[in-house]
mmCIF file of C-alpha atoms (C1' of nucleotides) in Angstrom:
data_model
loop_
_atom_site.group_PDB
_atom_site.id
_atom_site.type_symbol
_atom_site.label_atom_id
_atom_site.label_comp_id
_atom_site.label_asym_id
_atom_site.label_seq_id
_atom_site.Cartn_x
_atom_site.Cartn_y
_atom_site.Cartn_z
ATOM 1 C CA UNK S 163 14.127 20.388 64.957
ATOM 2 C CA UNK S 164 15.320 20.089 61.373
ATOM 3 C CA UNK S 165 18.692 21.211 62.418
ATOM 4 C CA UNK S 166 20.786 18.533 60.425
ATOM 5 C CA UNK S 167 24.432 18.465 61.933
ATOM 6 C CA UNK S 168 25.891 16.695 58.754
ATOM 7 C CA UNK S 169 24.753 15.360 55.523
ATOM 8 C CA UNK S 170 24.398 11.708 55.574
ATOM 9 C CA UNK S 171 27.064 10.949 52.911
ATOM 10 C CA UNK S 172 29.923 12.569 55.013
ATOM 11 C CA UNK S 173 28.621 10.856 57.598
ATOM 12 C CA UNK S 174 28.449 7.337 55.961
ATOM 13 C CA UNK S 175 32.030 8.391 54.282
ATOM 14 C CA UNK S 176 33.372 9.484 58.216
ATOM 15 C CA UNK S 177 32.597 5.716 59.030
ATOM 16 C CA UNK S 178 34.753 4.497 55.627
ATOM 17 C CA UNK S 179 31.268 3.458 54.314
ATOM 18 C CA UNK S 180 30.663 3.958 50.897
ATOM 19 C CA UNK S 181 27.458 6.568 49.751
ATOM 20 C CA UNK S 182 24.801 4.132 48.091
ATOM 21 C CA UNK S 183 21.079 5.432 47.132
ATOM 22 C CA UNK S 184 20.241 2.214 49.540
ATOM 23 C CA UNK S 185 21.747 3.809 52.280
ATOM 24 C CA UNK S 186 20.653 7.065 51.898
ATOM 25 C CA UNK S 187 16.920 6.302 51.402
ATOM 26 C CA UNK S 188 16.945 4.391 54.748
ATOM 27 C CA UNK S 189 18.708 6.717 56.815
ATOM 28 C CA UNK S 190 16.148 9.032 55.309
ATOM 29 C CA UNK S 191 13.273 7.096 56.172
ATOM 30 C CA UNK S 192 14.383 6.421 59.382
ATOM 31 C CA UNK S 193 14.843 10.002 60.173
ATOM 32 C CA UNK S 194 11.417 11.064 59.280
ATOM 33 C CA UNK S 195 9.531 7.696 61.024
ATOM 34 C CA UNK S 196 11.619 6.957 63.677
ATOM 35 C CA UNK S 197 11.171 3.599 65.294
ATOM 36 C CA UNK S 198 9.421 1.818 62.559
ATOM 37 C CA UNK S 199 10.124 -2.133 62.315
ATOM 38 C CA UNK S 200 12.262 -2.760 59.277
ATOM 39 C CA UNK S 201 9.122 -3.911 57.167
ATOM 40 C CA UNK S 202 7.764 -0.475 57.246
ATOM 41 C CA UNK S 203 11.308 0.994 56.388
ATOM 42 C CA UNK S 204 11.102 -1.027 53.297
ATOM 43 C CA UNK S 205 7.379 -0.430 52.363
ATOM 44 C CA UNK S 206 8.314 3.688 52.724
ATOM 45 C CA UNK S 207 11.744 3.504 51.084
ATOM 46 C CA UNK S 208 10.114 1.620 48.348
ATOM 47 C CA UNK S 209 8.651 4.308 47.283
ATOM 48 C CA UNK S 210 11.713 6.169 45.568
ATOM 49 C CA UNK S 211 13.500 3.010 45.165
ATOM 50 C CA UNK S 212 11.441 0.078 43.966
ATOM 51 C CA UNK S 213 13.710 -2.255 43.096
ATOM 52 C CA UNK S 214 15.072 -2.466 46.965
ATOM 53 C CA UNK S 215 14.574 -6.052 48.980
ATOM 54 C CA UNK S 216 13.624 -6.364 52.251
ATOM 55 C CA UNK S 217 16.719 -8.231 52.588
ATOM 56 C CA UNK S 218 18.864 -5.513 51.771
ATOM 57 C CA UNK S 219 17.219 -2.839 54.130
ATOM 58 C CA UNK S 220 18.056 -5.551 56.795
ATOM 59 C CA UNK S 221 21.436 -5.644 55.743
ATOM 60 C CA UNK S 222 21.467 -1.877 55.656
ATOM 61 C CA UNK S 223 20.078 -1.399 58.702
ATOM 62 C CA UNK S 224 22.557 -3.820 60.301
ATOM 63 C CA UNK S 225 25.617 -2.108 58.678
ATOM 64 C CA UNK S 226 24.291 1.352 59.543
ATOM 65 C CA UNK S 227 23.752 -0.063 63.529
ATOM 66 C CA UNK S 228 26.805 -1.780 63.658
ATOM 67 C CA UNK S 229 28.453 1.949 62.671
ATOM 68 C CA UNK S 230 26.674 3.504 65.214
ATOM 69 C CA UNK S 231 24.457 5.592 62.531
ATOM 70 C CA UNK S 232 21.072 4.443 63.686
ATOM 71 C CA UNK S 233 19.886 2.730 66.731
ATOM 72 C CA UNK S 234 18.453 -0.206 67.418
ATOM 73 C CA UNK S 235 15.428 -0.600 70.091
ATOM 74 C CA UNK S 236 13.275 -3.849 70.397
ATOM 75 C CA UNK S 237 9.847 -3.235 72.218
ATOM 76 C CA UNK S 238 9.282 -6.157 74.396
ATOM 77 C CA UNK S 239 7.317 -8.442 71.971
ATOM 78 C CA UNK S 240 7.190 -7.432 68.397
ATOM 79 C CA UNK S 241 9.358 -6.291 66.148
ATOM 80 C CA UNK S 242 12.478 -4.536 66.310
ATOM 81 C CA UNK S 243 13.107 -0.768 65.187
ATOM 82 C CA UNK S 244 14.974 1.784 64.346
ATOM 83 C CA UNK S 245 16.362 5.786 65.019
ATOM 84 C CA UNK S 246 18.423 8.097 64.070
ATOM 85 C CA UNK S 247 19.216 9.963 67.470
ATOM 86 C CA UNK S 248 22.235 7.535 68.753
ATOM 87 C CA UNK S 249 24.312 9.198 71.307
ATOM 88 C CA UNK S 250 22.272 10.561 73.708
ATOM 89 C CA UNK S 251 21.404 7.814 75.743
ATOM 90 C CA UNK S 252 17.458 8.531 75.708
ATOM 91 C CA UNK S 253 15.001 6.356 76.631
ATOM 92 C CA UNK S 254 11.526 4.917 75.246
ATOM 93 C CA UNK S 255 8.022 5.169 76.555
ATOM 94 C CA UNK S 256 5.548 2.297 75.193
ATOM 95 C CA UNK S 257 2.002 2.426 75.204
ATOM 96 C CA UNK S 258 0.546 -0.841 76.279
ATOM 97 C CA UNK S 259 -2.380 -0.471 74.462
ATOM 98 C CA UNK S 260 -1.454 0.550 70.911
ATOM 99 C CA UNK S 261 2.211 0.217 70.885
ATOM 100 C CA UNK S 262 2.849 3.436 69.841
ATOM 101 C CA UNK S 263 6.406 4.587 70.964
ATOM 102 C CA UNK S 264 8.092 8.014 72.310
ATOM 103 C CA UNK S 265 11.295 9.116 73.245
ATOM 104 C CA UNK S 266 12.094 10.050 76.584
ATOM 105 C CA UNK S 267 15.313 12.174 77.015
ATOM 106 C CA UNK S 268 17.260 11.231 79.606
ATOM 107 C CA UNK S 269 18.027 13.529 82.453
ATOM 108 C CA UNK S 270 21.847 12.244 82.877
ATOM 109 C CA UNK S 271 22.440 12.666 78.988
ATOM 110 C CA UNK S 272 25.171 10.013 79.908
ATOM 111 C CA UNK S 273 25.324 6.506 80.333
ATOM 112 C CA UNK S 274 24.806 4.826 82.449
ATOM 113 C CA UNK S 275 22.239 7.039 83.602
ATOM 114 C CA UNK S 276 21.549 5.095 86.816
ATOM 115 C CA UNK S 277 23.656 3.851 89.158
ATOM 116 C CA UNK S 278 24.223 0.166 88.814
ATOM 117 C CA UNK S 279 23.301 -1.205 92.393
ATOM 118 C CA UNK S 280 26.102 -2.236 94.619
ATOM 119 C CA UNK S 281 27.257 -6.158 94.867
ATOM 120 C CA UNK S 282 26.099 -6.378 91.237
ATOM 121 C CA UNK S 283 28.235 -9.433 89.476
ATOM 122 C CA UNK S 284 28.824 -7.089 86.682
ATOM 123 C CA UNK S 285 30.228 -3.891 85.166
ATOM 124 C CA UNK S 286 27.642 -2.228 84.023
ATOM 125 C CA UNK S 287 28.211 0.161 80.919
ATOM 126 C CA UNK S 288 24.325 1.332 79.885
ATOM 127 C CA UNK S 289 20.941 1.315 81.881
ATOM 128 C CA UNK S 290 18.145 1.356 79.234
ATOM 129 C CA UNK S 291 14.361 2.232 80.715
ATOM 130 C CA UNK S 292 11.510 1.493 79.096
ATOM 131 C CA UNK S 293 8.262 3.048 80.742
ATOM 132 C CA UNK S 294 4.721 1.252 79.717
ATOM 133 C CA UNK S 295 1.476 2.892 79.964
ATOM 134 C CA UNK S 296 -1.475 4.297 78.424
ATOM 135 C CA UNK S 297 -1.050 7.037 75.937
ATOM 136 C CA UNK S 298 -3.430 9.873 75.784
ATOM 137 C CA UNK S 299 -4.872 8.833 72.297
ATOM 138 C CA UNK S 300 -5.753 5.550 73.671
ATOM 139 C CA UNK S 301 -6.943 6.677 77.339
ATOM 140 C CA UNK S 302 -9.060 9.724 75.523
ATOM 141 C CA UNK S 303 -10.702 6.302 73.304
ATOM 142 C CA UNK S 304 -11.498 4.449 75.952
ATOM 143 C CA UNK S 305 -12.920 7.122 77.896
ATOM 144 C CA UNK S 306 -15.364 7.627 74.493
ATOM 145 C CA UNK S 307 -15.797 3.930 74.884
ATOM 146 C CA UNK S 308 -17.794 4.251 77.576
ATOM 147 C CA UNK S 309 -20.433 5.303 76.204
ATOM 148 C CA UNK S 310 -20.325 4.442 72.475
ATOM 149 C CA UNK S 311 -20.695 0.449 72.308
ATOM 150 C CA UNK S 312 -18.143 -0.926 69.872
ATOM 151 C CA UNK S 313 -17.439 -4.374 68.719
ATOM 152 C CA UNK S 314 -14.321 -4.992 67.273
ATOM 153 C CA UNK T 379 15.520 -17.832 100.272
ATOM 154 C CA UNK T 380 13.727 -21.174 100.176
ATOM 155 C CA UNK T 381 10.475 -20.142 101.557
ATOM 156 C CA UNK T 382 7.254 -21.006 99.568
ATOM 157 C CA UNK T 383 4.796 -18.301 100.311
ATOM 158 C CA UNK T 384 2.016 -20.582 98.864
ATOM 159 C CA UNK T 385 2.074 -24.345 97.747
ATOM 160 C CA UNK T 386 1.624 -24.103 93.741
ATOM 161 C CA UNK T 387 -1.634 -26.303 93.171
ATOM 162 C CA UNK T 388 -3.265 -23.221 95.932
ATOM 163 C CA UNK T 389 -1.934 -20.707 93.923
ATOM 164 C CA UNK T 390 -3.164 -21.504 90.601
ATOM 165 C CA UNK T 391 -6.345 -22.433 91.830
ATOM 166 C CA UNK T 392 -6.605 -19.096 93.916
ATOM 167 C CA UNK T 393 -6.767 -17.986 89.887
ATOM 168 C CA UNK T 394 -9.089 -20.111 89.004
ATOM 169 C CA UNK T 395 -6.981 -22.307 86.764
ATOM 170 C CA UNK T 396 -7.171 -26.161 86.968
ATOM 171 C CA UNK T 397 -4.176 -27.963 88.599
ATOM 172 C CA UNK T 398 -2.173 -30.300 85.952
ATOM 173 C CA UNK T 399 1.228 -31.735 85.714
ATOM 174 C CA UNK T 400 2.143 -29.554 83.076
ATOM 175 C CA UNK T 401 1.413 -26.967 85.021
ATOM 176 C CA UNK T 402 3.177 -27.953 88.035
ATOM 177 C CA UNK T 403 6.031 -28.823 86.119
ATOM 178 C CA UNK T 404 6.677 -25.693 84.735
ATOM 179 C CA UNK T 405 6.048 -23.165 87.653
ATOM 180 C CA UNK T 406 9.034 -26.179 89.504
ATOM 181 C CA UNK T 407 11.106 -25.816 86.416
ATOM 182 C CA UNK T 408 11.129 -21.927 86.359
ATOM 183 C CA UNK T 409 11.346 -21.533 90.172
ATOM 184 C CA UNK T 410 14.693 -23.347 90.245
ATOM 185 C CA UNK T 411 16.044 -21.923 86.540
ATOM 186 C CA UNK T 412 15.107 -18.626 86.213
ATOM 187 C CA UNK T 413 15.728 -16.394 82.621
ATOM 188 C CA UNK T 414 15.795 -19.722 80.754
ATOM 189 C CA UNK T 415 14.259 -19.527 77.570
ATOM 190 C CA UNK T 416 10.721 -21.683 76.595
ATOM 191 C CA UNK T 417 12.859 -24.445 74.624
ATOM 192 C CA UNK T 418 15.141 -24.789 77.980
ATOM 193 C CA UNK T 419 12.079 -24.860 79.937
ATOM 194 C CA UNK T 420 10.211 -27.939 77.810
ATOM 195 C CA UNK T 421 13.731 -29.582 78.122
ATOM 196 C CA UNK T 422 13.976 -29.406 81.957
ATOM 197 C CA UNK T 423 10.228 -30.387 82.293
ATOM 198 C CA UNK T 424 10.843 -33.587 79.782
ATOM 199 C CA UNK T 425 12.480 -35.008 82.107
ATOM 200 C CA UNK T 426 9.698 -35.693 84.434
ATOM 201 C CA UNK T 427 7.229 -35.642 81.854
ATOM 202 C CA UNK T 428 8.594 -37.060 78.585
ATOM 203 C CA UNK T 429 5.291 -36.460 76.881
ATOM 204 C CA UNK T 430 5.248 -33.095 76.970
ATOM 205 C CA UNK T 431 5.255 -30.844 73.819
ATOM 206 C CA UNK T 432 7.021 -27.393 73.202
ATOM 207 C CA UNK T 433 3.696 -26.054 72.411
ATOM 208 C CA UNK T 434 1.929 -27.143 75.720
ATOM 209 C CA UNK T 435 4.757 -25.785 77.534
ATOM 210 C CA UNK T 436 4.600 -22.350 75.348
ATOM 211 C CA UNK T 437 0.546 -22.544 76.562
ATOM 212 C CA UNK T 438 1.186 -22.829 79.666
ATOM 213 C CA UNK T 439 4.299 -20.166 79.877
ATOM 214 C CA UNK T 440 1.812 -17.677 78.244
ATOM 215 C CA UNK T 441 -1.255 -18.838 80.751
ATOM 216 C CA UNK T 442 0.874 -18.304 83.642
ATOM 217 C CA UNK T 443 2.119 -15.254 82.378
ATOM 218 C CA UNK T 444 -1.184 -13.789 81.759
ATOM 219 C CA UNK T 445 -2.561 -14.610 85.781
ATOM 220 C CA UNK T 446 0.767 -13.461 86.989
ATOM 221 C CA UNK T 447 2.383 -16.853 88.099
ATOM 222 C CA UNK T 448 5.165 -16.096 85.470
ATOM 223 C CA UNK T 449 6.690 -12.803 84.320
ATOM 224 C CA UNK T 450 8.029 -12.423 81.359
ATOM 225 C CA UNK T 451 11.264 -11.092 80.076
ATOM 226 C CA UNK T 452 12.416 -10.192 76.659
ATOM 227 C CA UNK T 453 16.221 -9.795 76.151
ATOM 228 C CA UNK T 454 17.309 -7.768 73.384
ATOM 229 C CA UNK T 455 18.016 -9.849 70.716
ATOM 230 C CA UNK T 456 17.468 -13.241 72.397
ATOM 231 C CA UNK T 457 14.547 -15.215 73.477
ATOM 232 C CA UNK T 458 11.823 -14.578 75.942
ATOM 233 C CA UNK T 459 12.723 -15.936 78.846
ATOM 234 C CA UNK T 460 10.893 -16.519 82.085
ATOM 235 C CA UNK T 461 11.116 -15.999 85.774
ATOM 236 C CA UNK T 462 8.898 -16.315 89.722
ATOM 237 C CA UNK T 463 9.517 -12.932 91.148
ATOM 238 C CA UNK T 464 6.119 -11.218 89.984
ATOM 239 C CA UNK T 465 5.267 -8.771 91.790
ATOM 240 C CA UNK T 466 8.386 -6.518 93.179
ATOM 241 C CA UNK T 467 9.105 -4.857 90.371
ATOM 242 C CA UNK T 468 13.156 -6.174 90.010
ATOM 243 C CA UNK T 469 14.856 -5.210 86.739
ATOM 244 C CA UNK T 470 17.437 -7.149 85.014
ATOM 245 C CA UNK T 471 21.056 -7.039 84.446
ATOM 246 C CA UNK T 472 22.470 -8.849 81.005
ATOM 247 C CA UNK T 473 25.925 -9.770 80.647
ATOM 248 C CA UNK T 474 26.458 -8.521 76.928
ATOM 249 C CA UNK T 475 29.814 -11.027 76.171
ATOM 250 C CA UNK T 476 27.709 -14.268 77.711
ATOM 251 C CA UNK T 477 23.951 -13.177 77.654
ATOM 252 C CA UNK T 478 23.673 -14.392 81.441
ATOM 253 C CA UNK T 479 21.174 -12.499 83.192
ATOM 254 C CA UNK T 480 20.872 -11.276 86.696
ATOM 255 C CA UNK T 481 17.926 -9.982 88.739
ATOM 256 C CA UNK T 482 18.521 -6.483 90.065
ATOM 257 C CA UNK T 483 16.583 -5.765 93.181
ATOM 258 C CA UNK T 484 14.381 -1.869 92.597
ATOM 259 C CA UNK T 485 15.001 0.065 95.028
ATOM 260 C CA UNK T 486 11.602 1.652 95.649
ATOM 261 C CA UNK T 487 10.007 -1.725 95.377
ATOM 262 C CA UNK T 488 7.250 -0.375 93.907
ATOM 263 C CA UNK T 489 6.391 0.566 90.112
ATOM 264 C CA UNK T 490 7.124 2.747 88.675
ATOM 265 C CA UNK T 491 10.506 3.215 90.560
ATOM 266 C CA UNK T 492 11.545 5.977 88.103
ATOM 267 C CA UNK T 493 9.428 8.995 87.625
ATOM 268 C CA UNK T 494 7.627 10.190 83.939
ATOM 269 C CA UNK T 495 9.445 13.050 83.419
ATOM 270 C CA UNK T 496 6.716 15.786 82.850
ATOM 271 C CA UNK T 497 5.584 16.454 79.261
ATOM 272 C CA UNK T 498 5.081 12.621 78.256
ATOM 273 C CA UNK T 499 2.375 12.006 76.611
ATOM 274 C CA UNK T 500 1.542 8.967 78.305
ATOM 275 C CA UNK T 501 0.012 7.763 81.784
ATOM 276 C CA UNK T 502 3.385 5.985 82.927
ATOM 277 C CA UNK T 503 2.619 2.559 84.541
ATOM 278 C CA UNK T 504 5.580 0.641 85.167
ATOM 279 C CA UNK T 505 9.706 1.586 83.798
ATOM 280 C CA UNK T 506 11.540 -1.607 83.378
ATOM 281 C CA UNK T 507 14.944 -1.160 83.750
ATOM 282 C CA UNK T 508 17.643 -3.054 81.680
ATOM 283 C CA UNK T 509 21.382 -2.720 82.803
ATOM 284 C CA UNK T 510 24.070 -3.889 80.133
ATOM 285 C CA UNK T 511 27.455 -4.713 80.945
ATOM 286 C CA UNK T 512 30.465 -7.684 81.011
ATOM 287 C CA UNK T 513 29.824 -9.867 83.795
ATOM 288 C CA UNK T 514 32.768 -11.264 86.168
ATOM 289 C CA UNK T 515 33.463 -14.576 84.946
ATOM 290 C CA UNK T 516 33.661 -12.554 80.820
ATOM 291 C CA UNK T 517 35.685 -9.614 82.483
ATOM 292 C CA UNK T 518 38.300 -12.643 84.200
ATOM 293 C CA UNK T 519 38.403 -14.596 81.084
ATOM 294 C CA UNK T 520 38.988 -11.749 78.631
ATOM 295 C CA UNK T 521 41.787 -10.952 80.820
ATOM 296 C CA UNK T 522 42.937 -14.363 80.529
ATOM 297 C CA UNK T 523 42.940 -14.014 77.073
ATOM 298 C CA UNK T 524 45.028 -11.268 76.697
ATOM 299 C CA UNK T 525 48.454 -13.622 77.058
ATOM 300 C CA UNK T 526 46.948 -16.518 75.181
ATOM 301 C CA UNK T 527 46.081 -15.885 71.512
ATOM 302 C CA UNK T 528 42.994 -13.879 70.220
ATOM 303 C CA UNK T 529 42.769 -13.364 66.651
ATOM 304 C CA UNK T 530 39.635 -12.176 65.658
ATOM 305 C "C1'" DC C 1400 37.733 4.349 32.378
ATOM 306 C "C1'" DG C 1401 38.604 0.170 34.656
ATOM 307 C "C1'" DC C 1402 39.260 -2.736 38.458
ATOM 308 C "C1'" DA C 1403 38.749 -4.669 43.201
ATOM 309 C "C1'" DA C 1404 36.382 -4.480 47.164
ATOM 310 C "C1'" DA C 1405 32.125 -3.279 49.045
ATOM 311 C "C1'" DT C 1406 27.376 -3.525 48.606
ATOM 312 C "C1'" DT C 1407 22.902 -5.288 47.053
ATOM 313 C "C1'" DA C 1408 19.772 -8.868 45.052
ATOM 314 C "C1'" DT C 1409 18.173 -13.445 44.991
ATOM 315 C "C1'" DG C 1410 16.700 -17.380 47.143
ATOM 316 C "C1'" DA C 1411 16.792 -20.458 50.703
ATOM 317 C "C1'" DG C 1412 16.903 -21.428 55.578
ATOM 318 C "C1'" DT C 1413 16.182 -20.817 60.634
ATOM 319 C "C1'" DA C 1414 14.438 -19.705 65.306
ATOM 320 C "C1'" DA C 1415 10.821 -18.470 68.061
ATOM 321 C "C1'" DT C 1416 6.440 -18.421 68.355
ATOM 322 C "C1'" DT C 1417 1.325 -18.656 67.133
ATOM 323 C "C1'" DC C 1418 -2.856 -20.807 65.456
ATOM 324 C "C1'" DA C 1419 -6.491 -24.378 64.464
ATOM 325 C "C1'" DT C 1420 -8.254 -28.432 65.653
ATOM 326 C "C1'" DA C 1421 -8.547 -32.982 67.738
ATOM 327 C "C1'" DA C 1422 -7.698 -35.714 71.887
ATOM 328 C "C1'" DT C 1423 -7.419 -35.773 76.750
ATOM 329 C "C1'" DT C 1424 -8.120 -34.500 81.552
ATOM 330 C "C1'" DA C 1425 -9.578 -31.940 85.852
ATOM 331 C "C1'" DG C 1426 -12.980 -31.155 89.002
ATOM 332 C "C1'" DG C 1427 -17.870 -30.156 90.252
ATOM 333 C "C1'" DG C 1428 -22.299 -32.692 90.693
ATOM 334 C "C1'" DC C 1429 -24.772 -36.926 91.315
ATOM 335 C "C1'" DG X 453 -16.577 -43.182 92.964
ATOM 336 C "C1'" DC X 454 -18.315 -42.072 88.330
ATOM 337 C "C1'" DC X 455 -19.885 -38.773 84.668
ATOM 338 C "C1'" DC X 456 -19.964 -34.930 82.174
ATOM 339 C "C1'" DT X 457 -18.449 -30.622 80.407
ATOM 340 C "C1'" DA X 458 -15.331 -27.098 80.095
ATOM 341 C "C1'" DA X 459 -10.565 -26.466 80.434
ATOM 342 C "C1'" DT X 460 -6.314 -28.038 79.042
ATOM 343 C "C1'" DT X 461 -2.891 -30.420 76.186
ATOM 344 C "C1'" DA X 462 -1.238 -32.708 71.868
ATOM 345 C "C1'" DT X 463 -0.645 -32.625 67.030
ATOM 346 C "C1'" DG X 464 0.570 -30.472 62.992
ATOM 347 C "C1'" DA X 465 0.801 -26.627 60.164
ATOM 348 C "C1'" DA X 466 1.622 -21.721 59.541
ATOM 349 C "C1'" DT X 467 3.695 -17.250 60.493
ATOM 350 C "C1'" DT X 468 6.826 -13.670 61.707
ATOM 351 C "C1'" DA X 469 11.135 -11.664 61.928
ATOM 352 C "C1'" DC X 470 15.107 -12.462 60.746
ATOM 353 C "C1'" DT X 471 19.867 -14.606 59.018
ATOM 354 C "C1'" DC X 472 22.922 -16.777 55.679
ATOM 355 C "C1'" DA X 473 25.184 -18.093 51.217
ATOM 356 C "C1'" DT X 474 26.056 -16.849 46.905
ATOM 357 C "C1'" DA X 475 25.650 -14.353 42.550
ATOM 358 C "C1'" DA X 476 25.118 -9.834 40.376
ATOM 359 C "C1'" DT X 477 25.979 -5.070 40.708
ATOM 360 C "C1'" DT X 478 28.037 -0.721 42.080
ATOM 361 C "C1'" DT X 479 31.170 2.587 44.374
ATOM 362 C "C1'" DG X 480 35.232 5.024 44.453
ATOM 363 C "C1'" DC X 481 40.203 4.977 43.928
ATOM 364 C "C1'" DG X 482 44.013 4.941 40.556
#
DNA sequence: CGCAAATTATGAGTAATTCATAATTAGGGC
DNA sequence: GCCCTAATTATGAATTACTCATAATTTGCG
């Protein structure tokens, strides 16, 4: 679980990127809140580094992205974010109800994991899932709901 | 191919919305462009009715959507776009080169077509599928390109 | 240590969409 | 067919999630 297979500036160096405290705080961030919207990336990694812009952790995050260091998922309907587990082709579950988001390994561990149907007009290189339901936090509250009355 | 299961003025009533141009309009525009984004849409529609606003067609695309008349469909990176097939459950191929995007027929018809795998914290409802690849015409022309120039 | 290229900060700008409120319209009742 | 009210649409502003241009700073090689 807190294996980590490199240290993030041989890794940024591997992709001729240079090692900036920028850098490192997001990847860092991202690693420990995975699929946070890039607001939240900045509020955390404003912490250690104050001075950052939201700007910049967009840039970084783009840079890091385009280099295949984090991944990129956008939820149908808000805000993108972001993870650090890239190339393993797993999947996301969404809860309707509060948003809250969960990896889903994928059973292929290649993609594309499904077959792309026959007479398709295209080549296809990735099949992403998303799965949408009701996580048990939310289906154990509404449940309690029941019986408890409560106004927004 | 052509066949109208239900005349549109009967099926938004059957929901217990009002019948109005704008309405009409937009369920006609969708039904013959499908995936086109809401600014697309209120362009289409203009044509018939000039008057029309972007807003009152983003109303209605969201009213529709909400009783089912419209689904919804968020490409990665690009606008929401919008579509008539409700209620079987297709998934979506995008070309990533051109953006086009191509309805892919489920195969179990029914949702979810993939199965939660076990250990998910969440009550699965539906899995959306999104296949990503280079579409014909993008895989010909690259081709084409190879003899002509390509700097980048 | 110093320089050039890469990176970040600053500030403005954009696209897609939402929200509040006023004007209009659909459709049931008379 | 006409009225009335609730539903719908128009108008205009605001917001969210980004992107872009440019200036200031920093990294890492020599």
């Amino acid at each position: 679980m807190t294996a980590m297979q490199h240290s993030w500036p041989e890794t940024l160096r591997d992709c001729g990127l240079r090692v900036t405290r920028q850098r490192l705080a997001v990847l860092d961030a991202v690693a420990e809140h995975p699929h946070q919207p890039a607001e939240a990336i900045h509020a955390e990694v404003a912490r250690r580094l104050p001075e950052i812009t939201v700007q910049s952790v967009y840039t970084v995050l783009h840079d890091l992205t385009a280099h295949q260091l984090l991944r990129r998922f956008d939820p149908p309907g808000s805000a993108a974010c972001y993870e650090t587990r890239t190339h393993d082709n797993h999947h996301h579950a969404i809860c309707t109800q509060c948003g809250r988001i969960e990896d889903v390994d994928c059973v292929h561990g290649e993609a594309p994991c499904l077959e792309a149907p026959a007479g398709l007009g295209m080549e296809v290189e990735v099949a992403d899932v998303v799965f949408r339901g009701i996580c048990r936090n939310c289906a154990a509250q509404n449940a309690g709901e029941h019986k408890a009355a409560q106004p927004v």
